Amino acid sequence: MRGKFITLEGIDGAGKSTHLTWLAGFFRERGFTVCVTREPGGTGLGEKLRRILLDPENSMHAETEAMLMFAARREHLDKVIEPALARGEWVMCDRFTDATFAYQGGGRGVDWQRLSQLEQWAQRGLQPELTLLFDLAPEIGRQRARGARSADRFEQEQDDFYRRVRAGYLQRAQEAPARVRVIDAGQSVGQIQQQLRDIAGALCR
Ligand code: TYD
């Protein structure tokens, strides 16, 4: 049986990595083989593209950025995501195409229609079974995100950029209400886990 494809989204600092780890454990405990991966990245070439994309030394046209995201994604689908789904594994991906609509579309202003064309090209009809969107005000995300490491090219952006990213994410959620579940990331971890337990439990049945 083909596996399920689940993606996690949200602005930096929304806590998706914490919840991804918890959810992967939830599914493993129920006997599923879980493949955890991320974007941009997930393959040898994809991780090289990630370094280029996140390096504050590189400046590039917003459409170049969008195309590099999709180039990494095409490779990721071909080498990791599709084969894992075909083996029956559950693929949990830390960010996917909604991030491109949110960051490059909402944040940088790349035309939504162009992104839809690239989406169609890279994915054919493939869409995640479920997308969890951890929604949070940028001011709160910023406070949470900053650890010891220095800011990457996206983290250097201001709250204004992140407000547009957030709006882009919410627009995607509105366009695909059956796929995208919006979770209020301002809640406590316990409250969020309770919500995730319900959503993930329904997926296991
Ligand atoms: P992420 O892996 O969440 O970074 P970190 O592990 O440092 O929290 O994502 C890296 C950055 O890439 C993030 O700021 C969002 C950005 N991004 C895009 O702009 N477009 C995309 O399509 C994807 C997948 C990520």
Short mmCIF file of C-alpha atoms and ligand atoms in Angstrom, two decimals:
data_model
loop_
_atom_site.label_atom_id
_atom_site.label_comp_id
_atom_site.label_asym_id
_atom_site.label_seq_id
_atom_site.Cartn_x
_atom_site.Cartn_y
_atom_site.Cartn_z
CA MET A 1 0.00 0.00 0.00
CA ARG A 2 1.21 3.49 -0.86
CA GLY A 3 2.34 5.63 2.09
CA LYS A 4 1.00 9.00 3.11
CA PHE A 5 2.61 12.35 2.42
CA ILE A 6 2.42 14.92 5.22
CA THR A 7 3.98 18.38 5.21
CA LEU A 8 4.56 20.89 7.99
CA GLU A 9 4.60 24.62 7.37
CA GLY A 10 4.83 27.92 9.18
CA ILE A 11 6.97 30.99 9.54
CA ASP A 12 10.36 30.63 11.22
CA GLY A 13 9.87 30.17 14.96
CA ALA A 14 6.37 28.68 14.70
CA GLY A 15 7.62 25.40 16.20
CA LYS A 16 7.09 23.02 13.32
CA SER A 17 10.37 21.14 13.90
CA THR A 18 9.37 20.28 17.48
CA HIS A 19 5.96 19.08 16.33
CA LEU A 20 7.43 17.14 13.43
CA THR A 21 9.64 15.12 15.78
CA TRP A 22 6.69 14.43 18.07
CA LEU A 23 4.40 13.41 15.21
CA ALA A 24 7.01 11.10 13.69
CA GLY A 25 7.16 9.32 17.05
CA PHE A 26 3.36 9.15 17.17
CA PHE A 27 3.23 7.37 13.80
CA ARG A 28 6.19 5.08 14.56
CA GLU A 29 4.54 3.94 17.79
CA ARG A 30 1.58 2.88 15.66
CA GLY A 31 3.80 0.72 13.48
CA PHE A 32 4.32 2.93 10.46
CA THR A 33 7.70 3.41 8.83
CA VAL A 34 8.33 7.14 8.75
CA CYS A 35 10.67 8.99 6.41
CA VAL A 36 11.52 12.43 7.80
CA THR A 37 12.92 14.92 5.34
CA ARG A 38 13.07 18.65 4.63
CA GLU A 39 13.06 21.38 2.02
CA PRO A 40 14.95 22.96 0.56
CA GLY A 41 17.17 19.90 0.79
CA GLY A 42 16.56 16.22 1.35
CA THR A 43 19.01 15.02 -1.34
CA GLY A 44 22.73 15.57 -1.90
CA LEU A 45 22.06 18.10 -4.64
CA GLY A 46 19.14 19.61 -2.72
CA GLU A 47 21.31 20.27 0.33
CA LYS A 48 23.86 22.03 -1.90
CA LEU A 49 21.05 24.18 -3.30
CA ARG A 50 19.90 24.83 0.27
CA ARG A 51 23.32 26.20 1.18
CA ILE A 52 23.21 28.52 -1.83
CA LEU A 53 19.66 29.65 -1.02
CA LEU A 54 20.29 30.35 2.68
CA ASP A 55 23.74 31.94 2.38
CA PRO A 56 23.43 35.67 3.25
CA GLU A 57 26.34 36.34 0.84
CA ASN A 58 24.18 35.41 -2.16
CA SER A 59 21.71 37.86 -3.59
CA MET A 60 19.42 36.71 -6.39
CA HIS A 61 16.28 37.60 -8.32
CA ALA A 62 13.11 36.44 -6.57
CA GLU A 63 12.22 34.24 -9.54
CA THR A 64 15.68 32.65 -9.47
CA GLU A 65 15.03 31.84 -5.84
CA ALA A 66 11.65 30.32 -6.69
CA MET A 67 13.09 28.22 -9.51
CA LEU A 68 15.94 26.94 -7.32
CA MET A 69 13.37 25.91 -4.70
CA PHE A 70 11.48 23.94 -7.35
CA ALA A 71 14.70 22.49 -8.79
CA ALA A 72 15.58 21.10 -5.35
CA ARG A 73 11.98 19.88 -5.00
CA ARG A 74 11.97 18.06 -8.35
CA GLU A 75 15.07 16.15 -7.27
CA HIS A 76 13.63 15.48 -3.83
CA LEU A 77 10.41 14.06 -5.29
CA ASP A 78 12.32 11.86 -7.71
CA LYS A 79 15.01 10.55 -5.35
CA VAL A 80 13.32 10.49 -1.93
CA ILE A 81 9.61 11.28 -1.67
CA GLU A 82 8.14 9.20 -4.50
CA PRO A 83 10.27 6.09 -3.81
CA ALA A 84 9.43 6.21 -0.08
CA LEU A 85 5.69 6.57 -0.76
CA ALA A 86 5.90 3.69 -3.22
CA ARG A 87 7.54 1.52 -0.51
CA GLY A 88 4.58 2.31 1.75
CA GLU A 89 6.44 4.70 4.04
CA TRP A 90 4.89 7.79 5.56
CA VAL A 91 6.82 10.82 4.37
CA MET A 92 6.94 13.79 6.72
CA CYS A 93 8.44 16.82 5.10
CA ASP A 94 9.56 19.94 6.96
CA ARG A 95 8.26 22.52 4.43
CA PHE A 96 7.16 21.94 0.87
CA THR A 97 5.49 23.92 -1.93
CA ASP A 98 3.25 26.01 0.33
CA ALA A 99 6.51 27.57 1.59
CA THR A 100 7.36 28.68 -1.94
CA PHE A 101 3.96 30.34 -2.33
CA ALA A 102 4.32 31.95 1.10
CA TYR A 103 7.98 33.10 0.96
CA GLN A 104 8.63 33.66 -2.75
CA GLY A 105 4.99 34.50 -3.62
CA GLY A 106 3.78 36.37 -0.53
CA GLY A 107 7.13 37.52 0.83
CA ARG A 108 8.98 38.41 -2.38
CA GLY A 109 6.03 39.09 -4.68
CA VAL A 110 6.62 36.39 -7.31
CA ASP A 111 3.48 35.97 -9.42
CA TRP A 112 1.16 33.33 -7.95
CA GLN A 113 0.19 32.04 -11.40
CA ARG A 114 3.85 31.46 -12.36
CA LEU A 115 4.35 29.52 -9.15
CA SER A 116 1.29 27.41 -9.96
CA GLN A 117 2.84 26.56 -13.32
CA LEU A 118 6.10 25.51 -11.68
CA GLU A 119 4.14 23.51 -9.11
CA GLN A 120 2.33 21.66 -11.87
CA TRP A 121 5.59 21.05 -13.73
CA ALA A 122 7.53 19.77 -10.73
CA GLN A 123 4.78 17.76 -9.05
CA ARG A 124 2.46 16.69 -11.87
CA GLY A 125 -0.66 16.19 -9.77
CA LEU A 126 1.03 15.18 -6.52
CA GLN A 127 -0.09 17.01 -3.38
CA PRO A 128 0.42 16.17 0.29
CA GLU A 129 -2.34 14.18 1.91
CA LEU A 130 -2.23 16.56 4.84
CA THR A 131 -0.49 19.86 5.53
CA LEU A 132 -0.21 21.25 9.04
CA LEU A 133 0.19 25.00 8.98
CA PHE A 134 1.50 26.37 12.27
CA ASP A 135 0.20 29.90 12.22
CA LEU A 136 1.86 32.55 14.34
CA ALA A 137 2.29 36.33 14.45
CA PRO A 138 5.77 37.22 13.11
CA GLU A 139 6.68 39.25 16.19
CA ILE A 140 6.26 36.14 18.33
CA GLY A 141 8.02 33.90 15.82
CA ARG A 142 11.01 36.22 15.79
CA GLN A 143 11.34 36.10 19.57
CA ARG A 144 11.26 32.32 19.54
CA ALA A 145 13.41 31.63 16.47
CA ARG A 146 16.65 33.26 17.49
CA GLY A 147 19.08 30.75 18.90
CA ALA A 148 22.82 31.08 19.12
CA ARG A 149 23.44 30.58 15.39
CA SER A 150 23.57 33.52 13.01
CA ALA A 151 20.57 34.44 10.85
CA ASP A 152 20.31 32.93 7.36
CA ARG A 153 19.18 34.87 4.26
CA PHE A 154 15.49 34.54 5.15
CA GLU A 155 15.86 35.10 8.87
CA GLN A 156 17.49 38.46 8.10
CA GLU A 157 14.17 39.71 6.72
CA GLN A 158 11.98 42.08 8.77
CA ASP A 159 8.56 41.51 10.33
CA ASP A 160 6.95 43.13 7.31
CA PHE A 161 8.28 40.37 5.06
CA TYR A 162 7.03 37.74 7.52
CA ARG A 163 3.58 39.32 7.64
CA ARG A 164 3.35 38.82 3.87
CA VAL A 165 4.66 35.26 4.24
CA ARG A 166 2.00 34.53 6.82
CA ALA A 167 -0.70 35.98 4.56
CA GLY A 168 0.61 33.83 1.69
CA TYR A 169 0.34 30.72 3.83
CA LEU A 170 -3.21 31.59 4.89
CA GLN A 171 -4.19 32.17 1.27
CA ARG A 172 -2.89 28.71 0.37
CA ALA A 173 -4.89 27.26 3.26
CA GLN A 174 -8.00 28.98 1.94
CA GLU A 175 -7.39 27.60 -1.54
CA ALA A 176 -7.06 24.01 -0.27
CA PRO A 177 -9.17 23.72 2.89
CA ALA A 178 -9.45 19.93 2.66
CA ARG A 179 -5.66 19.52 2.68
CA VAL A 180 -4.37 22.30 4.94
CA ARG A 181 -5.14 22.34 8.67
CA VAL A 182 -4.34 25.66 10.30
CA ILE A 183 -3.06 25.32 13.86
CA ASP A 184 -2.78 28.27 16.21
CA ALA A 185 0.91 28.06 17.11
CA GLY A 186 0.43 30.60 19.88
CA GLN A 187 -1.08 27.87 22.06
CA SER A 188 0.97 25.83 24.53
CA VAL A 189 2.85 22.76 23.26
CA GLY A 190 0.43 20.56 25.27
CA GLN A 191 -2.62 22.11 23.65
CA ILE A 192 -1.12 21.74 20.19
CA GLN A 193 -0.19 18.10 20.83
CA GLN A 194 -3.77 17.38 21.85
CA GLN A 195 -4.96 18.81 18.56
CA LEU A 196 -2.29 16.88 16.63
CA ARG A 197 -3.29 13.66 18.37
CA ASP A 198 -6.83 14.04 16.99
CA ILE A 199 -5.74 14.94 13.48
CA ALA A 200 -3.00 12.29 13.27
CA GLY A 201 -5.19 9.65 14.90
CA ALA A 202 -7.85 10.14 12.23
CA LEU A 203 -5.18 9.65 9.56
CA CYS A 204 -4.13 6.28 11.04
CA ARG A 205 -7.59 4.77 10.83
P1 TYD B 1 13.90 25.80 7.52
O1 TYD B 1 14.37 24.45 7.17
O2 TYD B 1 12.62 25.89 8.26
O3 TYD B 1 15.02 26.59 8.30
P2 TYD B 1 15.58 26.30 9.75
O4 TYD B 1 15.86 24.84 9.86
O5 TYD B 1 16.78 27.16 9.74
O6 TYD B 1 14.49 26.77 10.67
O7 TYD B 1 13.75 26.65 6.17
C1 TYD B 1 14.77 27.30 5.57
C2 TYD B 1 14.29 28.60 4.97
O8 TYD B 1 13.92 28.42 3.60
C3 TYD B 1 13.09 29.20 5.67
O9 TYD B 1 13.42 30.50 6.09
C4 TYD B 1 12.04 29.28 4.61
C5 TYD B 1 12.77 29.19 3.31
N1 TYD B 1 12.01 28.54 2.21
C6 TYD B 1 11.53 29.32 1.16
O10 TYD B 1 11.71 30.54 1.15
N2 TYD B 1 10.86 28.70 0.12
C7 TYD B 1 10.65 27.36 0.09
O11 TYD B 1 10.03 26.84 -0.87
C8 TYD B 1 11.14 26.56 1.19
C9 TYD B 1 10.95 25.08 1.18
C10 TYD B 1 11.82 27.21 2.22
#
